[in-house]
Amino acid sequence: PRLSEILSLHDFEAVARRVMPEKAWAYYSSAADDEITHRENHAAFHRYVRVVKLDVRYCSKLHRPQLFLLRIWFRPRVLRDVTKVDWSTTILGHRSSMPVYITATALGKLGHPDGELNLTRAAARHGIIQMIPTLASCSFDEIVNAARPDQVLFFQLYVNKDRSITKRIVQHAEARGIKALFITVDAPQLGRREKDMRQRFEAEDPSEVSKAGQGNTDRSQGAARAISSFIDPGLSWADLDWFRSITKMPLVLKGVQCWEDALEAYDRGLDGVVLSNHGGRQLDFARSGIEVLVEVVAKFKEKRGVNFPIDTFQVFVDGGVRRATDVIKAIALGATAVGIGRPFLYAYSSYGAEGIDKALQILHDEFEMNMRLLGSRTIREIVPEMVDASNIHIH
Ligand code: FNR
């Protein structure tokens, strides 16, 4: 289809599936094991039914399943003069034209020869922030050089077993003006993405692996496994003080999946967490970020008296975000911003730079309309009372 026929971020996926090379489609679209979490990420923004076993203390006869319906519906306000609406915001102290950032996704050149540079340039044109991945196809410096001088960039870090390599990468990133470090903590070992593993990774094409590939490659098991053997499964909370000692950049943990770890990060003085399951590519049956957000917000209030959003510790969500309404739900529940991954890959793989422009234009249009319909003129006016996220007990 022509770009003018693309109406939503979902449409890019349908096109990409048809036009992308098989290997690229397999790597971008794949998720772990039976891909249950991948499906859940998207479904969690919608209505769904969840089965929970009844506690035997209250139901001695049978382990009868109990059904819960998690729903997030809007409670809009009316008659508020929404002629002007403004969905720009501040992420870790930096302006963004919308509460969305481009999250880190590896191997950008599998889908298009310009790889991550498509994202860097689009981020500049649209005033949003890109998180550069450790495993970019383009080199880190190539990406930073393609950015405008004042463009805000974040960096996603996979921690090497050889900490001197990690130290060099982090300090180089800071020296080049990177504004925050997102340390990925949900990938001590790469998940089994069978769609990807069935494709042998032939790294003869040098465009596919960046200089950031930091270890031996086993090419028999897909792209992801071929490039990730350097990642240190020994990473622990005790390492975080070391990160503080080597950089002044804000530190955010990417891939936190329960309130206990979010609170630990907060208590240790980190700058934020991304509630994420890596786009369903790591632990299958991990919960969606939006569901974890509900839990984190409740527990921070209970245990520390914190009411999100706060500036000193920002909470982000990613996974399955496809509509401005998904973003608005996360904002209402306390998130500062959300990350979007695959839709941008599908957009540029199918249509090049124009594809991402279109994707971002769609999001801007959706923000304008939905904020008007919700009665919020600014991001700050998207308040918890505007969503109903109650768990409805139906059986
Ligand atoms: C990822 N993601 C990811 N995360 C990370 O910390 N380091 C990485 O190298 C990658 N690489 C990567 C490649 C591809 C192809 C995908 C799809 C994802 C995870 C990513 O940052 C994010 O958590 C999810 O992509 C969000 O889900 P959606 O928006 O893709 O549904």
CSV table of C-alpha atoms and ligand atoms in Angstrom, one decimal:
chain,number,residue,atom,x,y,z
A,1,PRO,CA,0.0,0.0,0.0
A,2,ARG,CA,1.0,3.6,-0.5
A,3,LEU,CA,2.0,5.5,2.6
A,4,SER,CA,-1.1,7.6,2.4
A,5,GLU,CA,-3.2,4.5,3.0
A,6,ILE,CA,-1.4,3.8,6.3
A,7,LEU,CA,-3.8,4.9,9.1
A,8,SER,CA,-2.3,3.5,12.3
A,9,LEU,CA,0.9,2.0,13.7
A,10,HIS,CA,-0.6,-1.4,13.3
A,11,ASP,CA,-0.7,-1.0,9.5
A,12,PHE,CA,3.1,-0.8,9.4
A,13,GLU,CA,3.4,-4.3,10.9
A,14,ALA,CA,1.1,-5.8,8.3
A,15,VAL,CA,3.1,-4.2,5.5
A,16,ALA,CA,6.5,-5.1,7.0
A,17,ARG,CA,5.5,-8.7,7.3
A,18,ARG,CA,5.0,-8.8,3.5
A,19,VAL,CA,7.9,-6.7,2.3
A,20,MET,CA,10.7,-7.2,4.7
A,21,PRO,CA,13.4,-9.8,4.0
A,22,GLU,CA,12.6,-13.0,6.0
A,23,LYS,CA,15.7,-12.8,8.2
A,24,ALA,CA,14.9,-9.2,9.2
A,25,TRP,CA,11.2,-10.0,9.8
A,26,ALA,CA,12.2,-13.0,12.0
A,27,TYR,CA,14.6,-10.9,14.1
A,28,TYR,CA,12.4,-7.9,14.6
A,29,SER,CA,9.1,-9.7,15.1
A,30,SER,CA,10.2,-12.6,17.2
A,31,ALA,CA,9.6,-13.1,20.9
A,32,ALA,CA,10.5,-15.7,23.5
A,33,ASP,CA,9.2,-19.3,23.5
A,34,ASP,CA,5.4,-19.3,22.8
A,35,GLU,CA,5.3,-15.5,22.5
A,36,ILE,CA,2.6,-15.3,25.2
A,37,THR,CA,4.1,-12.2,26.8
A,38,HIS,CA,4.5,-10.6,23.4
A,39,ARG,CA,0.8,-11.0,22.8
A,40,GLU,CA,0.0,-10.0,26.4
A,41,ASN,CA,1.9,-6.7,26.0
A,42,HIS,CA,-0.6,-5.5,23.4
A,43,ALA,CA,-3.6,-7.1,25.0
A,44,ALA,CA,-2.9,-5.6,28.4
A,45,PHE,CA,-3.9,-2.2,27.2
A,46,HIS,CA,-7.3,-3.6,26.2
A,47,ARG,CA,-9.9,-5.6,28.0
A,48,TYR,CA,-8.9,-9.1,28.9
A,49,VAL,CA,-9.8,-11.9,31.2
A,50,ARG,CA,-7.4,-13.5,33.5
A,51,VAL,CA,-7.8,-16.7,35.4
A,52,VAL,CA,-6.5,-17.0,38.9
A,53,LYS,CA,-6.7,-20.0,41.1
A,54,LEU,CA,-8.9,-19.5,44.2
A,55,ASP,CA,-7.1,-19.7,47.5
A,56,VAL,CA,-7.9,-23.1,49.0
A,57,ARG,CA,-8.5,-21.6,52.4
A,58,TYR,CA,-11.6,-19.9,51.1
A,59,CYS,CA,-12.7,-22.7,48.8
A,60,SER,CA,-12.1,-26.0,50.4
A,61,LYS,CA,-14.0,-28.1,47.9
A,62,LEU,CA,-12.5,-27.3,44.6
A,63,HIS,CA,-9.7,-25.3,43.1
A,64,ARG,CA,-12.2,-23.4,41.1
A,65,PRO,CA,-10.6,-20.8,38.9
A,66,GLN,CA,-11.5,-17.2,39.6
A,67,LEU,CA,-11.8,-14.8,36.7
A,68,PHE,CA,-10.6,-11.2,36.9
A,69,LEU,CA,-11.1,-8.6,34.3
A,70,LEU,CA,-8.4,-6.0,34.2
A,71,ARG,CA,-9.7,-3.1,32.3
A,72,ILE,CA,-8.5,0.4,31.7
A,73,TRP,CA,-11.2,2.6,30.5
A,74,PHE,CA,-11.2,6.4,30.3
A,75,ARG,CA,-13.3,8.8,32.4
A,76,PRO,CA,-13.1,11.9,30.3
A,77,ARG,CA,-14.0,15.5,31.4
A,78,VAL,CA,-16.1,17.7,29.3
A,79,LEU,CA,-16.6,21.5,28.6
A,80,ARG,CA,-13.0,22.5,29.2
A,81,ASP,CA,-12.2,24.5,26.1
A,82,VAL,CA,-9.8,22.2,24.4
A,83,THR,CA,-9.1,24.5,21.4
A,84,LYS,CA,-5.4,24.3,22.3
A,85,VAL,CA,-3.9,21.1,23.5
A,86,ASP,CA,-0.2,20.5,24.2
A,87,TRP,CA,1.2,17.0,24.6
A,88,SER,CA,4.9,18.0,24.9
A,89,THR,CA,6.6,16.9,28.1
A,90,THR,CA,9.9,16.6,30.0
A,91,ILE,CA,11.8,13.3,30.2
A,92,LEU,CA,14.7,13.2,32.7
A,93,GLY,CA,14.9,17.0,32.4
A,94,HIS,CA,14.8,17.2,28.6
A,95,ARG,CA,12.0,18.5,26.4
A,96,SER,CA,10.2,16.0,24.2
A,97,SER,CA,7.4,16.9,21.8
A,98,MET,CA,5.4,13.9,23.1
A,99,PRO,CA,5.6,11.5,26.0
A,100,VAL,CA,7.1,8.9,23.8
A,101,TYR,CA,10.7,8.0,23.1
A,102,ILE,CA,12.3,5.6,20.6
A,103,THR,CA,13.5,2.7,22.6
A,104,ALA,CA,16.7,0.7,21.9
A,105,THR,CA,16.4,-2.0,19.3
A,106,ALA,CA,19.4,-3.8,18.0
A,107,LEU,CA,20.5,-4.4,14.4
A,108,GLY,CA,18.8,-1.5,12.7
A,109,LYS,CA,20.4,-2.3,9.3
A,110,LEU,CA,18.6,-5.7,8.9
A,111,GLY,CA,15.5,-3.7,7.8
A,112,HIS,CA,17.0,-0.8,5.9
A,113,PRO,CA,20.5,0.2,4.8
A,114,ASP,CA,20.5,3.4,6.8
A,115,GLY,CA,19.6,1.5,10.0
A,116,GLU,CA,19.5,3.5,13.2
A,117,LEU,CA,20.2,6.7,11.4
A,118,ASN,CA,16.6,6.7,10.1
A,119,LEU,CA,15.6,6.9,13.8
A,120,THR,CA,18.1,9.6,14.7
A,121,ARG,CA,17.1,11.9,11.9
A,122,ALA,CA,13.4,11.4,12.5
A,123,ALA,CA,13.9,12.1,16.3
A,124,ALA,CA,15.5,15.4,15.3
A,125,ARG,CA,12.7,16.3,12.9
A,126,HIS,CA,10.0,15.5,15.5
A,127,GLY,CA,11.7,16.7,18.7
A,128,ILE,CA,11.7,13.3,20.4
A,129,ILE,CA,14.4,11.3,22.1
A,130,GLN,CA,16.1,8.2,20.8
A,131,MET,CA,17.8,5.6,23.0
A,132,ILE,CA,20.8,4.3,21.1
A,133,PRO,CA,21.3,0.5,21.5
A,134,THR,CA,24.7,-1.0,22.5
A,135,LEU,CA,24.1,-3.4,19.6
A,136,ALA,CA,23.3,-0.9,16.9
A,137,SER,CA,24.3,-1.7,13.3
A,138,CYS,CA,25.7,1.8,12.8
A,139,SER,CA,28.5,2.6,15.1
A,140,PHE,CA,27.8,4.8,18.1
A,141,ASP,CA,29.8,7.7,16.7
A,142,GLU,CA,28.1,7.5,13.4
A,143,ILE,CA,24.8,7.9,15.1
A,144,VAL,CA,25.9,10.8,17.3
A,145,ASN,CA,27.5,12.5,14.3
A,146,ALA,CA,24.2,12.2,12.5
A,147,ALA,CA,22.3,14.0,15.3
A,148,ARG,CA,21.9,17.7,15.5
A,149,PRO,CA,24.3,19.4,18.0
A,150,ASP,CA,21.5,20.1,20.5
A,151,GLN,CA,19.7,16.8,20.0
A,152,VAL,CA,19.0,14.8,23.2
A,153,LEU,CA,20.1,11.1,23.0
A,154,PHE,CA,20.0,8.4,25.6
A,155,PHE,CA,22.1,5.2,25.5
A,156,GLN,CA,21.1,1.6,26.3
A,157,LEU,CA,23.9,-0.4,27.9
A,158,TYR,CA,24.5,-4.1,27.8
A,159,VAL,CA,27.2,-4.7,30.5
A,160,ASN,CA,30.3,-6.6,29.3
A,161,LYS,CA,31.9,-9.3,31.4
A,162,ASP,CA,35.0,-7.2,30.9
A,163,ARG,CA,34.2,-4.1,32.8
A,164,SER,CA,37.0,-2.1,31.3
A,165,ILE,CA,35.2,-2.3,28.0
A,166,THR,CA,31.9,-1.2,29.6
A,167,LYS,CA,33.7,1.7,31.4
A,168,ARG,CA,35.2,2.9,28.1
A,169,ILE,CA,31.8,2.7,26.3
A,170,VAL,CA,30.0,4.6,29.1
A,171,GLN,CA,32.6,7.3,29.5
A,172,HIS,CA,32.8,7.8,25.7
A,173,ALA,CA,29.0,8.1,25.6
A,174,GLU,CA,29.1,10.7,28.3
A,175,ALA,CA,31.9,12.6,26.6
A,176,ARG,CA,29.8,12.6,23.4
A,177,GLY,CA,26.9,14.3,25.2
A,178,ILE,CA,24.6,11.3,25.9
A,179,LYS,CA,22.0,12.5,28.5
A,180,ALA,CA,21.1,9.2,30.3
A,181,LEU,CA,22.2,5.7,30.6
A,182,PHE,CA,19.6,2.9,30.5
A,183,ILE,CA,21.1,-0.3,31.8
A,184,THR,CA,19.3,-3.4,30.5
A,185,VAL,CA,18.7,-5.7,33.4
A,186,ASP,CA,16.3,-8.3,32.0
A,187,ALA,CA,18.8,-10.0,29.7
A,188,PRO,CA,21.5,-11.9,31.7
A,189,GLN,CA,21.0,-14.5,28.9
A,190,LEU,CA,19.1,-13.9,25.7
A,191,GLY,CA,15.7,-15.4,25.4
A,192,ARG,CA,14.9,-18.2,23.0
A,193,ARG,CA,13.3,-16.6,20.0
A,194,GLU,CA,12.6,-19.6,17.8
A,195,LYS,CA,11.5,-17.7,14.7
A,196,ASP,CA,14.9,-15.9,14.8
A,197,MET,CA,16.9,-19.0,15.7
A,198,ARG,CA,15.6,-20.8,12.7
A,199,GLN,CA,17.4,-18.2,10.6
A,200,ARG,CA,21.1,-18.8,10.5
A,201,PHE,CA,22.9,-15.6,11.1
A,202,GLU,CA,25.4,-14.9,8.4
A,203,ALA,CA,27.5,-12.1,9.6
A,204,GLU,CA,29.5,-11.9,6.4
A,205,ASP,CA,27.4,-8.9,5.6
A,206,PRO,CA,29.3,-6.4,7.8
A,207,SER,CA,26.4,-4.0,7.8
A,208,GLU,CA,24.6,-6.2,10.2
A,209,VAL,CA,26.9,-6.2,13.2
A,210,SER,CA,28.2,-3.0,14.6
A,211,LYS,CA,31.6,-2.5,16.0
A,212,ALA,CA,29.8,-2.8,19.3
A,213,GLY,CA,29.7,-6.6,18.9
A,214,GLN,CA,31.9,-7.3,21.8
A,215,GLY,CA,32.6,-11.1,21.9
A,216,ASN,CA,32.7,-14.3,20.1
A,217,THR,CA,29.8,-15.0,17.8
A,218,ASP,CA,28.0,-18.3,17.4
A,219,ARG,CA,26.3,-18.0,14.1
A,220,SER,CA,24.2,-21.1,14.2
A,221,GLN,CA,21.3,-19.8,16.3
A,222,GLY,CA,19.9,-16.6,14.9
A,223,ALA,CA,20.9,-13.0,15.1
A,224,ALA,CA,20.2,-12.3,18.7
A,225,ARG,CA,22.3,-15.1,20.1
A,226,ALA,CA,25.1,-14.4,17.6
A,227,ILE,CA,25.8,-11.0,19.0
A,228,SER,CA,25.1,-11.2,22.7
A,229,SER,CA,27.6,-13.6,24.2
A,230,PHE,CA,29.6,-10.8,25.9
A,231,ILE,CA,26.7,-9.9,28.2
A,232,ASP,CA,27.5,-10.5,31.9
A,233,PRO,CA,25.0,-12.7,33.7
A,234,GLY,CA,26.9,-11.8,36.9
A,235,LEU,CA,25.6,-8.3,37.0
A,236,SER,CA,24.1,-7.5,40.4
A,237,TRP,CA,22.9,-4.6,42.6
A,238,ALA,CA,26.4,-4.3,44.0
A,239,ASP,CA,27.6,-3.1,40.6
A,240,LEU,CA,25.4,0.0,40.6
A,241,ASP,CA,27.7,2.0,42.9
A,242,TRP,CA,30.5,1.3,40.4
A,243,PHE,CA,28.3,2.8,37.6
A,244,ARG,CA,27.8,5.9,39.8
A,245,SER,CA,31.6,6.2,40.2
A,246,ILE,CA,32.3,6.1,36.5
A,247,THR,CA,29.6,8.5,35.2
A,248,LYS,CA,27.5,11.5,36.1
A,249,MET,CA,24.7,10.5,33.6
A,250,PRO,CA,21.3,9.7,35.2
A,251,LEU,CA,21.1,5.9,35.6
A,252,VAL,CA,17.8,4.1,34.7
A,253,LEU,CA,17.2,0.3,34.9
A,254,LYS,CA,15.5,-1.1,31.8
A,255,GLY,CA,13.6,-4.2,32.3
A,256,VAL,CA,12.2,-4.0,35.9
A,257,GLN,CA,9.2,-6.3,36.4
A,258,CYS,CA,7.9,-6.0,39.9
A,259,TRP,CA,7.5,-3.4,42.7
A,260,GLU,CA,10.2,-4.9,44.9
A,261,ASP,CA,12.9,-4.2,42.3
A,262,ALA,CA,11.5,-0.8,41.4
A,263,LEU,CA,11.6,0.2,45.1
A,264,GLU,CA,15.1,-1.2,45.5
A,265,ALA,CA,16.2,1.1,42.6
A,266,TYR,CA,14.5,4.0,44.2
A,267,ASP,CA,16.1,3.4,47.6
A,268,ARG,CA,19.5,3.1,46.0
A,269,GLY,CA,19.2,6.5,44.5
A,270,LEU,CA,18.8,5.5,40.8
A,271,ASP,CA,17.0,8.0,38.5
A,272,GLY,CA,14.3,5.7,37.2
A,273,VAL,CA,13.1,2.4,35.9
A,274,VAL,CA,11.6,1.1,32.7
A,275,LEU,CA,8.9,-1.4,33.4
A,276,SER,CA,9.4,-3.6,30.5
A,277,ASN,CA,9.7,-7.3,29.5
A,278,HIS,CA,11.9,-6.5,26.5
A,279,GLY,CA,9.0,-6.6,24.0
A,280,GLY,CA,8.3,-10.2,25.1
A,281,ARG,CA,11.7,-11.3,23.9
A,282,GLN,CA,13.1,-12.5,27.2
A,283,LEU,CA,11.1,-14.4,29.9
A,284,ASP,CA,7.8,-15.7,28.5
A,285,PHE,CA,4.9,-15.2,30.9
A,286,ALA,CA,6.5,-12.0,32.2
A,287,ARG,CA,3.7,-9.5,32.8
A,288,SER,CA,3.1,-6.4,30.7
A,289,GLY,CA,4.7,-3.1,31.7
A,290,ILE,CA,1.3,-1.4,32.1
A,291,GLU,CA,0.1,-4.1,34.6
A,292,VAL,CA,3.4,-3.8,36.6
A,293,LEU,CA,2.9,0.0,36.6
A,294,VAL,CA,-0.4,-0.3,38.5
A,295,GLU,CA,1.4,-2.4,41.1
A,296,VAL,CA,4.4,-0.2,41.4
A,297,VAL,CA,2.4,3.0,41.8
A,298,ALA,CA,0.3,1.5,44.5
A,299,LYS,CA,3.3,0.1,46.4
A,300,PHE,CA,5.3,3.3,46.2
A,301,LYS,CA,2.4,5.1,47.7
A,302,GLU,CA,1.9,2.6,50.5
A,303,LYS,CA,5.6,2.1,51.4
A,304,ARG,CA,7.2,5.5,50.7
A,305,GLY,CA,4.3,7.9,50.4
A,306,VAL,CA,5.3,8.6,46.8
A,307,ASN,CA,2.6,9.9,44.3
A,308,PHE,CA,3.8,9.6,40.7
A,309,PRO,CA,4.9,11.3,38.6
A,310,ILE,CA,7.9,12.7,40.5
A,311,ASP,CA,10.9,14.3,39.0
A,312,THR,CA,13.5,12.6,41.1
A,313,PHE,CA,12.6,9.0,40.1
A,314,GLN,CA,10.8,8.6,36.7
A,315,VAL,CA,8.9,5.5,35.7
A,316,PHE,CA,8.7,4.5,32.1
A,317,VAL,CA,6.8,1.7,30.4
A,318,ASP,CA,7.4,-0.1,27.1
A,319,GLY,CA,5.9,-3.0,25.2
A,320,GLY,CA,2.9,-3.2,23.0
A,321,VAL,CA,2.3,0.5,22.8
A,322,ARG,CA,0.6,1.2,19.5
A,323,ARG,CA,-1.8,4.1,20.1
A,324,ALA,CA,-1.7,7.5,21.8
A,325,THR,CA,-4.5,6.1,24.0
A,326,ASP,CA,-2.1,3.4,25.2
A,327,VAL,CA,0.4,6.2,26.1
A,328,ILE,CA,-2.3,8.3,27.8
A,329,LYS,CA,-3.3,5.3,30.0
A,330,ALA,CA,0.3,4.9,31.2
A,331,ILE,CA,0.6,8.7,31.8
A,332,ALA,CA,-2.6,8.8,33.8
A,333,LEU,CA,-1.4,5.9,35.9
A,334,GLY,CA,1.9,7.7,36.8
A,335,ALA,CA,4.4,7.0,34.0
A,336,THR,CA,6.5,9.9,32.7
A,337,ALA,CA,6.8,8.5,29.1
A,338,VAL,CA,6.6,5.3,27.2
A,339,GLY,CA,9.0,3.6,24.8
A,340,ILE,CA,8.0,2.3,21.4
A,341,GLY,CA,10.1,-0.2,19.5
A,342,ARG,CA,8.9,-2.4,16.7
A,343,PRO,CA,6.5,0.0,15.0
A,344,PHE,CA,9.3,2.4,14.1
A,345,LEU,CA,11.4,-0.5,12.8
A,346,TYR,CA,8.5,-1.7,10.6
A,347,ALA,CA,7.9,1.8,9.4
A,348,TYR,CA,11.4,2.5,8.2
A,349,SER,CA,11.9,-1.0,6.9
A,350,SER,CA,8.8,-0.7,4.7
A,351,TYR,CA,9.0,3.0,3.7
A,352,GLY,CA,12.4,4.4,4.8
A,353,ALA,CA,12.5,7.8,6.5
A,354,GLU,CA,9.1,8.8,5.3
A,355,GLY,CA,7.7,5.8,7.1
A,356,ILE,CA,8.8,7.0,10.5
A,357,ASP,CA,7.7,10.5,9.7
A,358,LYS,CA,4.3,9.1,9.0
A,359,ALA,CA,4.3,6.9,12.2
A,360,LEU,CA,5.1,10.0,14.3
A,361,GLN,CA,2.6,12.1,12.5
A,362,ILE,CA,-0.1,9.5,13.3
A,363,LEU,CA,0.9,9.6,16.9
A,364,HIS,CA,0.8,13.4,17.0
A,365,ASP,CA,-2.7,13.4,15.4
A,366,GLU,CA,-3.9,10.7,17.9
A,367,PHE,CA,-2.6,12.7,20.8
A,368,GLU,CA,-4.3,15.9,19.7
A,369,MET,CA,-7.7,14.2,19.2
A,370,ASN,CA,-7.6,12.0,22.2
A,371,MET,CA,-6.5,14.7,24.6
A,372,ARG,CA,-9.3,16.9,23.4
A,373,LEU,CA,-11.8,14.0,23.8
A,374,LEU,CA,-10.4,13.4,27.3
A,375,GLY,CA,-10.6,17.0,28.3
A,376,SER,CA,-6.8,17.3,29.1
A,377,ARG,CA,-5.0,20.4,27.7
A,378,THR,CA,-1.6,19.4,28.9
A,379,ILE,CA,0.2,16.2,30.0
A,380,ARG,CA,-0.2,17.3,33.6
A,381,GLU,CA,-3.9,17.4,33.2
A,382,ILE,CA,-3.9,13.7,32.4
A,383,VAL,CA,-4.7,12.6,36.0
A,384,PRO,CA,-5.4,9.2,37.7
A,385,GLU,CA,-9.1,10.1,37.9
A,386,MET,CA,-9.2,9.9,34.1
A,387,VAL,CA,-8.8,6.2,34.1
A,388,ASP,CA,-10.7,3.4,35.7
A,389,ALA,CA,-8.2,0.6,36.1
A,390,SER,CA,-10.0,-1.4,38.7
A,391,ASN,CA,-9.8,-5.2,38.8
A,392,ILE,CA,-13.4,-6.4,38.4
A,393,HIS,CA,-14.1,-9.6,40.1
A,394,ILE,CA,-16.5,-11.5,38.0
A,395,HIS,CA,-16.6,-15.0,39.4
B,1,FNR,C1,14.6,-5.0,21.3
B,1,FNR,N1,14.8,-4.6,22.6
B,1,FNR,C2,16.0,-4.3,23.1
B,1,FNR,N2,16.2,-3.9,24.4
B,1,FNR,C3,17.5,-3.6,24.9
B,1,FNR,O1,17.6,-3.2,26.0
B,1,FNR,N3,18.6,-3.9,24.1
B,1,FNR,C4,18.5,-4.3,22.8
B,1,FNR,O2,19.5,-4.5,22.1
B,1,FNR,C5,17.2,-4.6,22.3
B,1,FNR,N4,17.0,-5.0,21.0
B,1,FNR,C6,15.7,-5.2,20.5
B,1,FNR,C7,15.6,-5.6,19.2
B,1,FNR,C8,14.3,-5.7,18.6
B,1,FNR,C9,14.2,-6.1,17.2
B,1,FNR,C10,13.2,-5.5,19.4
B,1,FNR,C11,11.8,-5.6,18.9
B,1,FNR,C12,13.3,-5.1,20.7
B,1,FNR,C13,13.6,-4.3,23.5
B,1,FNR,C14,13.1,-2.9,23.3
B,1,FNR,O3,13.9,-1.9,23.8
B,1,FNR,C15,11.7,-2.7,24.0
B,1,FNR,O4,11.7,-3.2,25.3
B,1,FNR,C16,10.6,-3.4,23.2
B,1,FNR,O5,10.8,-3.4,21.8
B,1,FNR,C17,9.2,-2.7,23.4
B,1,FNR,O6,8.2,-3.4,22.8
B,1,FNR,P1,7.6,-3.0,21.4
B,1,FNR,O7,7.3,-1.5,21.4
B,1,FNR,O8,8.5,-3.5,20.4
B,1,FNR,O9,6.3,-3.8,21.4
